[in-house]
Amino acid sequence: MLKLSQLATAVALVVAGNAAFAGEVEVLHWWTAGGEAKSVGELKTIMQGKGHTWKDFAVAGGGGDNAMTVLKSRVVSGNPPAAAQIKGPALQEWAAEGVLANLDATAKAEKWDELLPKGVADIMKYKGNYIAAPVNVHRVNWMWANKAVLDKAGVKGTPKTWDEFFSAADKVKKAGLIAVAHGGQNWQDFTTFESVVLGVGGAKFYSDALIKLDQKALTSATMTKSLETFRKIKGYTDAAAPGRDWNLATAMVIQEKAAFQFMGDWAKGEFAAAGKVPGKDYICAAAPGTDKAYTFNVDSFAMFKLKDAAAQKAQADLAASIMGTQFQEVFNLNKGSIPVRLNMDMSKFDDCAKLSAKDFVATSKTGALLPSIAHGMAVKPAAEGAIKDAVSQFWNDDKISIADGVKNIAKAAATK
Amino acid sequence: MKTFENLLPKLVIAPGFVLGFAFIYGFMIWNGVLSVTGSRMLPNYDEFVGLEQYVRLWDMDRWYVALKNLGIFSTLYVGGSLVLGMVLAIFLDQKVRAEGFLRTVYLYPMALSFIVTGTAWKWILNPSLGLEKLMHDMGWASFSFDWLVQSETAIYCVVIAGIWQSAGFAMALFLAGLRGIDDSIIKAAQIDGASLPRIYWRIILPILRPVMFSTILVLSHLSIKSFDLVMALTNGGPGYATDVPATFMFVMSFNRGQIGLGAASATMMLATVAALVVPYLYSELRAKPHDR
């Protein structure tokens, strides 16, 4: 296979430019859109301030699938970048391949163990050693609502339970508007599903069913109830939802065509870009029944093993900078997420981010701080993909009975 | 000198042979090897799992959906393009004026990539953007065409877009075939008192058999590798209702870190193609000496 790996090197070189020099960090990421690119620029400035050279290795393409393909060819050919945007259990898979560097020295000097909630820190570790630096926290179990639409429909207050939600949605429907703006892509179906399971079953059930993949929980009556609720929501979406991008669904809420959307806090960027003010124009609230819990999606940079000593030093500085207060604040202001550090000053952030940060700290103490399965934080890609398939198939095909839906999801969860 | 002249053809053909062998058959073998390993995110040759990946593959509902979709798509796509192309070619063969212009119009979709076709039809078939909305705006409120968003019917939308793309190509081939037919045969048939439909059915179509076979050959390989059309039009959705083996393989290998499983599905695709092509090649190669 030697020949083939050399070929891969050649291909990767054409794609990525040339090999690394001393004191240089090459960072693979797919943050190429407006606010995201600005956020990365901040990290670059910090690194240059410390005397290192920054080499951007940006591969466009939303979910990072393209970037991962390029990264694999680089790693297989023995020429990895210094850092790459990898998150969740995929970190463990990379670490198991033996290509990631140990960041314990930096982590100890910077006191990461004290700054990070345990649930987040565990994801950044492989066999007890830090292998990645977390960048931000996105909350996934949000519900976004347009205030004007709710007023028009005569809905008072924000629904706190699913029953309240359905009665509110009925009122919106009666007023001739779409109750739920949904983008029918499998990950969006899955995002809604995750919030429903958390809202119906609570944190303990979510953890048993969707993190530990316990078959007893997956086939329980609570799961049946979750799927009933999940299917009921579909009745409040419009016919054109399948295939719609998430930001178009958000636009429906912004433009007063729809009342609610279930989506992570990156949706806030769309509201902000349209000049909307939280609390006045739109409402951000935890999805019904989930206000005492928090599903998180943490982006992180994994550090690869490098031979050059100067490059290793630059890499350690990069890891420290990522967790530093300056970067955490500026980056997350641009990105719409919140800092992953627990003791940050939130005064510059908006109300939604403040609520998010408050709940983040509170749930980290009660054990209700949970990794999001829909965003690749909870289980390995194989099982996640299989469950996503089953959930999305259930959502899209009304002929699948609730009992079969439960069975399909439980079977998918057994994928290794 | 004599030996050099003998060697020369072999030397010339050697690089092509080596490259072809390495990059076609070498990769096939590599893929076969991967499919019996437990490779997940990166290729892993140490973990031999035998046929486990194939067992997993044939245990997945999604794989059956992909196979069923391939069957539906290739049958309707090849058949539909053939029939529509044939009809267009016969109409265009009636010595109409501006034939060159019309031919270009019909052939134009072929100049577009499947990605463009898929994206355009995604908008046309979307109930709230395209055809359905147009009809509603024009006052036909009860019109409903939401195939694209229904799990059972979405694959037929892929068929529609595919036929739209390829019917013009089939037409061009048939038209060339029709033009190659000797007028005197038709005239003789007319003298014998045969009606026009009868002449087409009994004389012209049988003459077009070879053209038909090359069209089927080209269209069926297009249908097996229809990856870009599905990706652009439905992205495999709703759910995975429009998955085909090619998109299945891509998703498993590159998005889900299941290279072994993806390789197994690729091997199954190769086996399917081989099952069709090998008998064909065999009959071709056997027929050759006989012709001479």
XYZ file of C-alpha atoms in Angstrom:
708
model
C 0.000 0.000 0.000
C 3.088 2.232 0.078
C 2.533 3.451 -3.477
C -1.032 4.379 -2.735
C -0.182 6.373 0.334
C 2.405 8.292 -1.673
C -0.252 9.039 -4.225
C -2.514 10.272 -1.461
C 0.309 12.550 -0.303
C 0.629 14.006 -3.764
C -3.096 14.624 -3.964
C -3.158 16.161 -0.509
C -0.226 18.431 -1.344
C -2.001 19.765 -4.374
C -5.043 20.435 -2.252
C -3.347 21.834 0.759
C -0.149 23.530 -0.333
C 3.170 22.639 1.205
C 4.436 20.898 4.320
C 4.839 22.571 7.703
C 7.871 24.559 8.917
C 9.013 25.347 12.435
C 6.700 27.430 14.621
C 3.909 27.084 12.157
C 0.445 25.809 12.922
C -1.641 24.473 10.140
C -5.281 24.333 11.117
C -7.928 22.395 9.262
C -11.442 23.791 9.647
C -14.624 24.364 7.664
C -15.631 27.700 9.109
C -15.729 29.573 5.841
C -19.043 31.474 6.153
C -19.216 35.137 7.310
C -19.304 35.160 11.115
C -17.414 31.875 11.355
C -14.533 33.059 9.183
C -14.274 36.207 11.295
C -14.054 34.050 14.405
C -11.195 32.008 12.983
C -9.439 35.239 12.001
C -9.379 36.121 15.698
C -7.519 32.923 16.557
C -5.046 33.671 13.786
C -4.347 37.144 15.232
C -3.750 35.698 18.700
C -1.326 33.093 17.352
C 0.568 35.659 15.307
C 0.794 37.806 18.437
C 2.727 34.936 20.031
C 5.176 34.898 17.113
C 3.884 31.837 15.267
C 2.860 31.619 11.674
C -0.694 30.557 10.934
C -1.491 28.449 7.985
C -5.115 28.247 7.079
C -6.311 24.904 5.771
C -9.978 25.650 5.166
C -12.079 23.129 3.277
C -15.530 24.468 2.469
C -18.621 22.339 2.868
C -21.071 22.707 5.742
C -20.958 19.549 7.817
C -17.247 19.072 7.288
C -17.566 15.861 5.286
C -15.241 17.213 2.605
C -12.768 18.357 5.203
C -12.780 14.915 6.845
C -12.029 13.215 3.533
C -9.052 15.508 2.940
C -7.897 15.044 6.525
C -7.968 11.252 6.200
C -5.770 11.365 3.113
C -3.318 13.657 4.925
C -3.149 11.437 7.995
C -2.843 8.194 6.037
C 0.069 9.708 4.114
C 1.835 10.661 7.359
C 1.505 14.420 6.932
C -1.236 15.582 9.315
C -1.994 19.260 10.014
C -1.247 20.563 13.522
C -4.907 20.779 14.441
C -8.218 19.875 12.910
C -11.838 20.558 13.726
C -13.095 17.217 15.046
C -15.766 16.720 17.665
C -17.574 14.240 19.845
C -16.936 10.482 19.825
C -15.183 10.895 16.468
C -12.307 12.193 18.619
C -12.132 8.787 20.296
C -12.017 7.071 16.911
C -9.142 9.275 15.790
C -7.336 8.756 19.083
C -7.776 4.997 18.759
C -5.901 5.214 15.461
C -2.958 6.538 17.503
C -2.472 9.771 15.581
C -3.483 12.378 18.175
C -1.090 14.273 20.466
C -1.301 14.359 24.258
C -2.238 17.826 25.565
C -2.004 17.053 29.280
C 0.894 19.463 29.914
C -1.044 22.418 28.490
C -4.257 21.323 30.131
C -2.582 21.130 33.525
C -0.893 24.531 33.202
C -4.155 26.126 32.108
C -6.277 24.241 34.683
C -8.694 22.804 32.136
C -10.030 20.270 34.631
C -11.395 23.102 36.773
C -12.628 25.236 33.911
C -14.603 22.581 32.046
C -17.702 20.703 33.198
C -16.892 17.025 33.578
C -19.272 15.966 30.805
C -17.436 18.166 28.320
C -13.957 17.334 29.600
C -14.614 13.593 29.242
C -15.310 14.030 25.541
C -11.992 15.854 25.110
C -10.090 12.965 26.719
C -8.953 9.576 25.502
C -7.912 7.152 28.245
C -7.690 10.059 30.679
C -5.436 12.253 28.507
C -6.549 15.445 26.818
C -6.429 15.130 23.039
C -8.484 18.135 21.957
C -9.293 21.706 22.932
C -12.960 22.733 23.097
C -13.981 25.944 21.348
C -17.612 26.680 22.140
C -20.903 25.317 23.391
C -24.031 25.257 21.288
C -27.268 24.470 23.049
C -29.406 22.201 20.884
C -32.703 21.944 22.792
C -33.911 25.422 21.875
C -37.311 26.468 20.665
C -37.445 29.702 18.658
C -40.710 31.591 18.355
C -41.913 34.720 16.610
C -43.582 37.026 19.098
C -45.782 38.835 16.578
C -47.171 35.543 15.292
C -47.934 34.314 18.812
C -49.717 37.596 19.600
C -51.719 37.379 16.396
C -52.779 33.823 17.216
C -53.648 34.766 20.778
C -51.037 32.559 22.450
C -50.147 33.772 25.917
C -46.699 32.983 27.311
C -44.267 30.414 25.990
C -45.406 26.766 26.084
C -43.592 24.928 28.856
C -44.903 21.413 28.252
C -45.780 19.496 25.098
C -49.510 19.734 25.912
C -49.233 23.509 26.140
C -47.238 23.487 22.966
C -49.890 21.615 21.014
C -52.678 23.888 22.217
C -50.572 26.908 21.181
C -49.825 25.306 17.832
C -53.557 24.702 17.274
C -54.215 28.402 17.807
C -51.519 29.330 15.307
C -52.984 26.897 12.802
C -56.421 28.383 13.305
C -54.975 31.832 12.598
C -53.958 30.497 9.172
C -50.228 30.301 9.778
C -47.694 27.474 9.883
C -47.159 26.343 13.467
C -43.778 24.648 13.112
C -41.126 25.702 10.615
C -39.256 22.501 9.880
C -36.455 21.635 7.545
C -36.914 18.042 6.515
C -33.306 16.912 6.350
C -32.460 13.863 8.390
C -30.300 15.732 10.896
C -33.081 18.269 11.451
C -35.644 15.514 12.004
C -33.152 14.048 14.452
C -32.623 17.394 16.237
C -36.368 17.704 16.832
C -36.568 14.056 17.923
C -33.825 14.597 20.472
C -35.651 17.537 22.048
C -38.883 15.537 22.141
C -37.242 12.572 23.899
C -35.664 14.918 26.424
C -38.928 16.771 26.960
C -41.059 13.653 27.309
C -38.677 11.395 29.202
C -36.399 13.784 31.089
C -32.616 13.822 31.476
C -32.251 10.357 32.991
C -34.279 8.718 30.249
C -32.438 10.651 27.524
C -29.142 9.495 28.944
C -30.230 5.831 29.167
C -31.859 5.725 25.752
C -29.737 7.948 23.549
C -26.315 7.972 25.186
C -25.995 4.552 26.822
C -28.272 3.048 24.138
C -29.883 0.840 26.767
C -32.303 -1.510 24.978
C -34.731 -1.524 27.918
C -35.077 2.253 27.743
C -35.255 2.233 23.968
C -38.226 -0.146 23.979
C -39.999 1.381 27.000
C -43.405 3.034 27.144
C -41.654 6.405 27.435
C -40.130 5.860 24.020
C -43.557 5.032 22.604
C -44.894 8.247 24.085
C -41.937 10.186 22.633
C -42.646 8.858 19.164
C -46.337 9.721 19.488
C -45.415 13.292 20.371
C -42.814 13.394 17.607
C -45.330 12.262 14.990
C -47.908 14.733 16.260
C -45.490 17.615 15.623
C -45.300 16.638 11.958
C -48.971 17.536 11.577
C -48.060 21.144 12.314
C -45.399 21.480 9.610
C -46.017 22.479 6.003
C -45.877 20.245 2.946
C -42.761 21.846 1.505
C -40.575 21.002 4.496
C -38.698 17.969 3.075
C -35.202 18.914 1.978
C -35.472 22.489 3.249
C -32.318 23.961 4.761
C -32.438 24.911 8.422
C -31.794 28.605 7.754
C -34.757 28.778 5.364
C -36.936 27.331 8.107
C -35.563 29.990 10.469
C -36.385 32.620 7.852
C -40.018 31.486 7.953
C -40.105 32.309 11.664
C -38.336 35.623 11.093
C -40.737 36.619 8.306
C -43.812 35.877 10.457
C -44.898 32.948 8.288
C -44.392 30.386 11.029
C -44.548 30.434 14.812
C -41.995 27.930 16.128
C -38.764 26.231 15.167
C -36.766 23.581 17.011
C -33.129 24.229 16.250
C -29.807 24.803 17.986
C -28.595 28.282 18.859
C -26.860 28.815 15.515
C -30.361 29.896 14.425
C -29.784 33.004 16.527
C -27.267 34.211 13.948
C -30.100 34.374 11.384
C -32.299 36.421 13.725
C -29.401 38.741 14.499
C -28.563 39.175 10.818
C -32.207 40.164 10.170
C -31.918 42.826 12.874
C -34.286 41.104 15.317
C -33.982 41.579 19.069
C -34.431 38.658 21.498
C -37.384 39.109 23.849
C -38.883 41.851 21.682
C -39.162 40.292 18.203
C -38.478 36.685 18.966
C -38.410 34.340 21.917
C -35.691 31.861 22.709
C -36.787 29.212 25.146
C -35.884 25.648 25.967
C -37.974 23.154 23.999
C -41.139 22.141 25.911
C -40.329 20.121 29.025
C -36.562 20.564 28.698
C -35.878 23.766 30.631
C -34.101 21.874 33.409
C -31.816 20.104 30.949
C -29.257 21.070 28.341
C -28.163 19.169 25.247
C -24.837 20.473 24.085
C -22.887 20.437 20.861
C -19.248 21.338 21.521
C -16.882 22.099 18.669
C -13.282 21.240 19.319
C -9.854 21.102 17.740
C -7.988 17.811 17.903
C -4.191 18.090 17.907
C -2.180 15.684 15.805
C 1.208 14.179 16.695
C 3.980 16.261 15.147
C 7.717 15.514 15.034
C 9.137 19.046 14.866
C 9.795 20.583 18.317
C 8.990 24.167 17.267
C 5.756 23.005 15.710
C 4.896 21.195 18.939
C 5.454 24.397 20.887
C 3.207 26.301 18.488
C 0.618 23.570 18.849
C 0.646 23.860 22.646
C 0.242 27.632 22.348
C -2.673 27.091 20.001
C -4.393 24.801 22.488
C -3.859 27.325 25.282
C -5.137 30.196 23.121
C -8.294 28.320 22.189
C -9.220 27.937 25.844
C -8.094 31.512 26.653
C -10.713 34.088 27.703
C -9.951 36.484 24.837
C -10.620 33.946 22.102
C -13.565 32.345 23.878
C -15.335 35.707 24.131
C -14.722 37.082 20.637
C -15.255 33.789 18.878
C -18.544 33.022 20.559
C -19.893 36.553 20.123
C -19.437 36.038 16.400
C -20.621 32.460 16.233
C -23.787 32.715 18.365
C -22.651 30.054 20.806
C -21.406 30.488 24.384
C -17.919 30.013 25.882
C -17.094 26.546 27.111
C -15.235 27.930 30.152
C -17.417 28.005 33.236
C -16.327 31.299 34.830
C -16.633 33.699 31.914
C -17.929 37.246 32.052
C -21.111 37.205 29.931
C -21.877 40.956 29.978
C -21.258 41.440 26.250
C -23.585 38.594 25.230
C -27.300 38.835 24.412
C -30.166 37.529 26.553
C -30.377 34.162 24.801
C -26.675 33.531 25.345
C -26.976 34.607 28.988
C -29.851 32.172 29.513
C -27.836 29.494 27.772
C -24.786 30.140 29.955
C -26.889 30.146 33.129
C -28.482 26.813 32.236
C -25.120 25.409 31.167
C -23.657 26.062 34.613
C -26.799 24.963 36.445
C -27.232 21.683 34.556
C -23.548 20.829 34.853
C -24.196 20.515 38.594
C -27.433 18.507 38.393
C -26.254 15.964 35.828
C -28.714 17.204 33.211
C -25.925 18.490 30.955
C -26.172 16.007 28.120
C -24.348 15.490 24.839
C -26.527 15.937 21.748
C -26.965 12.737 19.750
C -28.170 14.562 16.640
C -24.930 16.515 16.427
C -22.466 13.720 16.845
C -21.672 14.222 20.522
C -23.256 11.209 22.189
C -22.546 7.983 20.331
C -20.180 6.689 17.660
C -20.890 7.702 14.043
C -22.075 4.213 13.002
C -24.799 3.950 15.651
C -25.674 7.633 15.330
C -26.154 7.289 11.575
C -28.292 4.178 11.922
C -30.560 5.775 14.545
C -30.770 8.925 12.448
C -31.952 6.799 9.513
C -34.615 5.087 11.615
C -35.874 8.357 13.108
C -35.970 10.139 9.782
C -37.722 7.232 8.089
C -40.333 7.230 10.854
C -40.864 10.975 10.483
C -41.227 10.830 6.721
C -43.309 7.688 6.341
C -46.658 7.924 8.098
C -47.353 4.264 7.359
C -44.743 3.101 9.892
C -46.632 2.349 13.109
C -45.413 3.692 16.443
C -44.559 0.144 17.566
C -42.487 -0.460 14.430
C -40.806 2.917 14.885
C -39.730 1.927 18.390
C -38.507 -1.441 17.116
C -36.537 0.123 14.239
C -34.838 2.649 16.504
C -33.917 -0.016 19.054
C -32.501 -2.225 16.293
C -30.518 0.690 14.850
C -29.077 1.470 18.279
C -27.519 -1.997 18.360
C -25.302 -1.092 15.361
C -21.630 -1.413 16.274
C 17.380 -5.195 -34.798
C 14.854 -7.869 -35.578
C 14.248 -8.521 -31.859
C 13.741 -4.797 -31.233
C 11.105 -4.641 -33.920
C 9.418 -7.605 -32.343
C 9.605 -6.024 -28.925
C 8.430 -2.569 -29.950
C 4.655 -3.228 -29.944
C 4.946 -4.903 -26.566
C 6.972 -1.992 -25.172
C 4.439 0.496 -26.452
C 1.487 -1.350 -25.007
C 3.193 -2.152 -21.683
C 2.731 1.196 -19.825
C -0.937 1.336 -20.702
C -1.383 -2.243 -19.607
C 0.408 -1.708 -16.309
C -1.465 1.517 -15.536
C -4.784 0.037 -16.535
C -4.162 -3.024 -14.447
C -3.087 -1.024 -11.394
C -5.772 1.641 -11.523
C -8.724 -0.483 -12.603
C -8.188 -3.996 -11.354
C -5.807 -2.992 -8.567
C -8.448 -0.742 -7.014
C -11.098 -3.409 -7.429
C -8.917 -5.860 -5.536
C -8.106 -3.224 -2.915
C -11.812 -2.637 -2.450
C -12.423 -6.362 -2.129
C -9.708 -6.607 0.516
C -11.177 -3.672 2.458
C -14.584 -5.340 2.467
C -13.319 -8.287 4.518
C -11.622 -6.068 7.109
C -13.159 -4.309 10.065
C -12.077 -0.909 8.663
C -13.991 1.946 10.187
C -12.726 5.488 9.779
C -9.397 4.655 8.171
C -8.397 1.499 6.289
C -7.304 -1.137 8.757
C -5.749 -4.276 7.300
C -4.966 -6.026 10.580
C -8.521 -6.810 11.523
C -9.828 -9.630 9.345
C -13.558 -10.171 9.819
C -14.383 -12.455 6.908
C -17.827 -11.911 5.475
C -19.176 -10.052 8.494
C -19.527 -6.769 6.570
C -21.639 -8.531 3.945
C -23.852 -10.034 6.642
C -24.338 -6.574 8.126
C -25.025 -5.123 4.709
C -27.750 -7.630 3.888
C -29.246 -7.086 7.310
C -29.771 -3.359 6.709
C -33.190 -2.092 5.610
C -31.485 0.852 3.997
C -29.566 -1.406 1.610
C -32.802 -3.041 0.425
C -34.327 0.400 -0.126
C -31.272 1.334 -2.202
C -31.516 -1.820 -4.323
C -35.248 -1.435 -4.853
C -34.752 2.182 -5.897
C -32.035 1.191 -8.342
C -34.421 -1.349 -9.883
C -37.263 1.161 -10.179
C -35.003 3.902 -11.452
C -33.087 1.916 -14.074
C -36.173 0.210 -15.513
C -38.246 3.375 -15.813
C -35.371 5.649 -16.740
C -34.015 3.466 -19.529
C -37.489 2.489 -20.763
C -38.879 6.022 -20.550
C -35.916 7.627 -22.292
C -36.087 5.004 -25.059
C -39.794 5.424 -25.728
C -39.775 9.209 -25.511
C -36.583 9.468 -27.570
C -38.027 7.177 -30.211
C -41.261 9.157 -30.445
C -39.382 12.453 -30.717
C -37.094 11.000 -33.382
C -40.022 9.703 -35.471
C -41.779 13.072 -35.261
C -38.629 14.930 -36.153
C -38.007 12.617 -39.099
C -41.075 13.934 -40.944
C -38.986 16.452 -42.909
C -40.221 19.383 -40.794
C -38.913 22.887 -41.225
C -36.378 24.208 -38.669
C -35.374 20.669 -37.847
C -31.892 21.744 -36.828
C -33.321 24.196 -34.324
C -35.745 21.651 -32.831
C -33.016 19.031 -32.608
C -30.894 21.425 -30.573
C -33.837 22.185 -28.314
C -34.439 18.496 -27.596
C -30.784 17.671 -27.198
C -30.018 20.611 -24.958
C -30.727 18.940 -21.583
C -27.894 16.509 -22.319
C -25.478 19.447 -22.255
C -26.324 20.095 -18.624
C -24.735 18.177 -15.805
C -26.933 16.010 -13.604
C -26.239 18.394 -10.743
C -27.893 21.252 -12.637
C -30.795 19.041 -13.703
C -31.282 17.852 -10.136
C -31.226 21.349 -8.666
C -33.609 22.766 -11.266
C -36.099 19.929 -10.854
C -35.837 20.218 -7.077
C -37.322 23.695 -7.403
C -39.839 22.749 -10.083
C -41.220 19.827 -8.085
C -41.185 21.542 -4.690
C -44.855 22.046 -3.762
C -44.369 25.523 -2.314
C -42.040 26.870 -4.998
C -42.664 25.229 -8.330
C -45.364 23.570 -10.382
C -47.970 23.184 -7.633
C -47.647 26.797 -6.565
C -47.811 27.988 -10.162
C -51.094 26.126 -10.698
C -52.490 27.494 -7.437
C -51.505 31.031 -8.393
C -53.210 30.587 -11.736
C -56.409 29.704 -9.951
C -56.413 25.901 -10.039
C -56.557 25.547 -6.275
C -57.182 21.800 -6.125
C -54.058 20.932 -8.138
C -51.724 18.758 -6.146
C -48.342 17.377 -7.112
C -46.222 16.642 -4.087
C -44.401 13.491 -5.167
C -41.021 14.918 -4.219
C -41.908 15.177 -0.539
C -43.572 11.763 -0.156
C -41.400 8.798 0.731
C -43.079 6.361 -1.664
C -43.151 8.632 -4.718
C -39.923 10.627 -4.454
C -37.955 8.103 -6.510
C -40.309 8.713 -9.441
C -39.312 12.385 -9.364
C -35.730 11.228 -9.879
C -36.990 9.195 -12.844
C -38.770 12.243 -14.318
C -35.661 14.406 -14.060
C -33.509 11.612 -15.487
C -35.788 11.059 -18.484
C -35.936 14.790 -19.130
C -32.157 14.786 -19.249
C -31.625 11.752 -21.451
C -34.601 11.544 -23.833
C -32.955 14.028 -26.201
C -29.823 11.917 -26.299
C -31.829 8.797 -27.189
C -33.628 10.857 -29.814
C -30.351 11.903 -31.433
C -29.194 8.297 -31.683
C -32.524 7.109 -33.103
C -32.664 9.984 -35.542
C -29.230 9.049 -36.857
C -30.475 5.461 -37.175
C -33.624 6.519 -39.005
C -31.586 8.600 -41.428
C -29.475 5.563 -42.202
C -32.441 3.561 -43.475
C -32.656 3.165 -47.221
C -35.707 4.999 -48.620
C -36.289 2.344 -51.254
C -37.272 -0.253 -48.585
C -39.997 2.035 -47.325
C -41.129 2.866 -50.815
C -41.345 -0.838 -51.659
C -43.477 -1.402 -48.562
C -45.731 1.486 -49.527
C -46.222 -0.018 -52.980
C -47.189 -3.265 -51.282
C -49.904 -1.268 -49.544
C -48.525 -1.194 -45.975
C -49.824 1.608 -43.719
C -47.380 4.013 -42.102
C -47.691 2.686 -38.504
C -47.255 -0.829 -39.871
C -44.117 0.201 -41.769
C -42.647 1.659 -38.569
C -43.601 -1.325 -36.433
C -42.602 -4.133 -38.781
C -39.732 -2.646 -40.795
C -38.121 0.431 -39.285
C -38.003 -0.595 -35.616
C -36.399 -3.999 -36.380
C -33.774 -2.210 -38.466
C -33.083 0.088 -35.499
C -32.271 -2.847 -33.191
C -28.489 -2.212 -33.054
C -29.093 1.487 -32.302
C -31.506 0.475 -29.583
C -28.918 -1.805 -27.999
C -26.199 0.833 -27.890
C -28.682 3.309 -26.403
C -29.696 0.819 -23.725
C -26.041 0.124 -22.952
C -25.209 3.802 -22.473
C -28.368 4.607 -20.522
C -28.134 1.610 -18.215
C -24.616 2.449 -17.135
C -25.750 6.041 -16.563
C -28.554 4.710 -14.373
C -26.277 2.519 -12.245
C -23.932 5.397 -11.526
C -26.714 7.915 -10.965
C -25.177 9.489 -7.902
C -25.106 13.202 -8.673
C -28.754 13.380 -9.784
C -29.995 11.809 -6.554
C -27.633 13.914 -4.446
C -28.767 17.172 -6.054
C -32.471 16.377 -6.335
C -33.307 14.692 -3.034
C -30.016 14.079 -1.241
C -31.329 10.554 -0.680
C -34.388 11.848 1.171
C -37.028 12.116 2.469
C -35.353 10.017 5.124
C -33.405 7.592 2.958
C -36.316 6.898 0.626
C -34.388 7.709 -2.552
C -31.071 6.139 -1.643
C -29.380 4.182 -4.424
C -26.355 1.872 -3.977
C -23.930 4.605 -5.054
C -25.178 7.115 -2.473
C -25.360 4.346 0.136
C -21.711 3.504 -0.455
C -20.651 7.147 -0.244
C -22.533 7.855 2.970
C -21.308 4.716 4.715
C -17.655 5.050 3.696
C -17.090 8.748 4.033
C -19.712 10.221 6.361
C -20.235 7.422 8.830
C -16.748 6.002 9.146
C -17.707 2.515 7.979
C -15.237 1.947 5.196
C -15.542 -1.837 5.480
C -19.298 -1.752 5.033
C -19.013 0.765 2.196
C -16.471 -1.464 0.465
C -18.821 -4.436 0.823
C -21.625 -2.478 -0.840
C -19.242 -1.397 -3.615
C -18.294 -5.040 -4.162
C -21.975 -5.927 -4.452
C -22.380 -3.206 -7.095
C -19.375 -4.564 -8.958
C -20.811 -8.076 -8.774
C -24.143 -6.851 -10.165
C -22.477 -5.127 -13.095
C -20.255 -8.152 -13.690
C -23.303 -10.427 -13.717
C -24.657 -8.380 -16.604
C -21.451 -7.662 -18.489
C -19.622 -10.993 -18.329
C -22.245 -13.016 -20.266
C -22.385 -10.181 -22.786
C -18.598 -10.131 -23.235
C -18.558 -13.921 -23.426
C -21.102 -13.988 -26.217
C -19.271 -11.188 -28.048
C -15.885 -12.859 -27.818
C -17.261 -16.221 -28.849
C -19.102 -14.754 -31.813
C -15.951 -13.090 -33.186
C -14.111 -16.022 -34.879
C -17.375 -17.158 -36.357
C -17.829 -13.780 -38.104
C -14.439 -13.939 -39.739
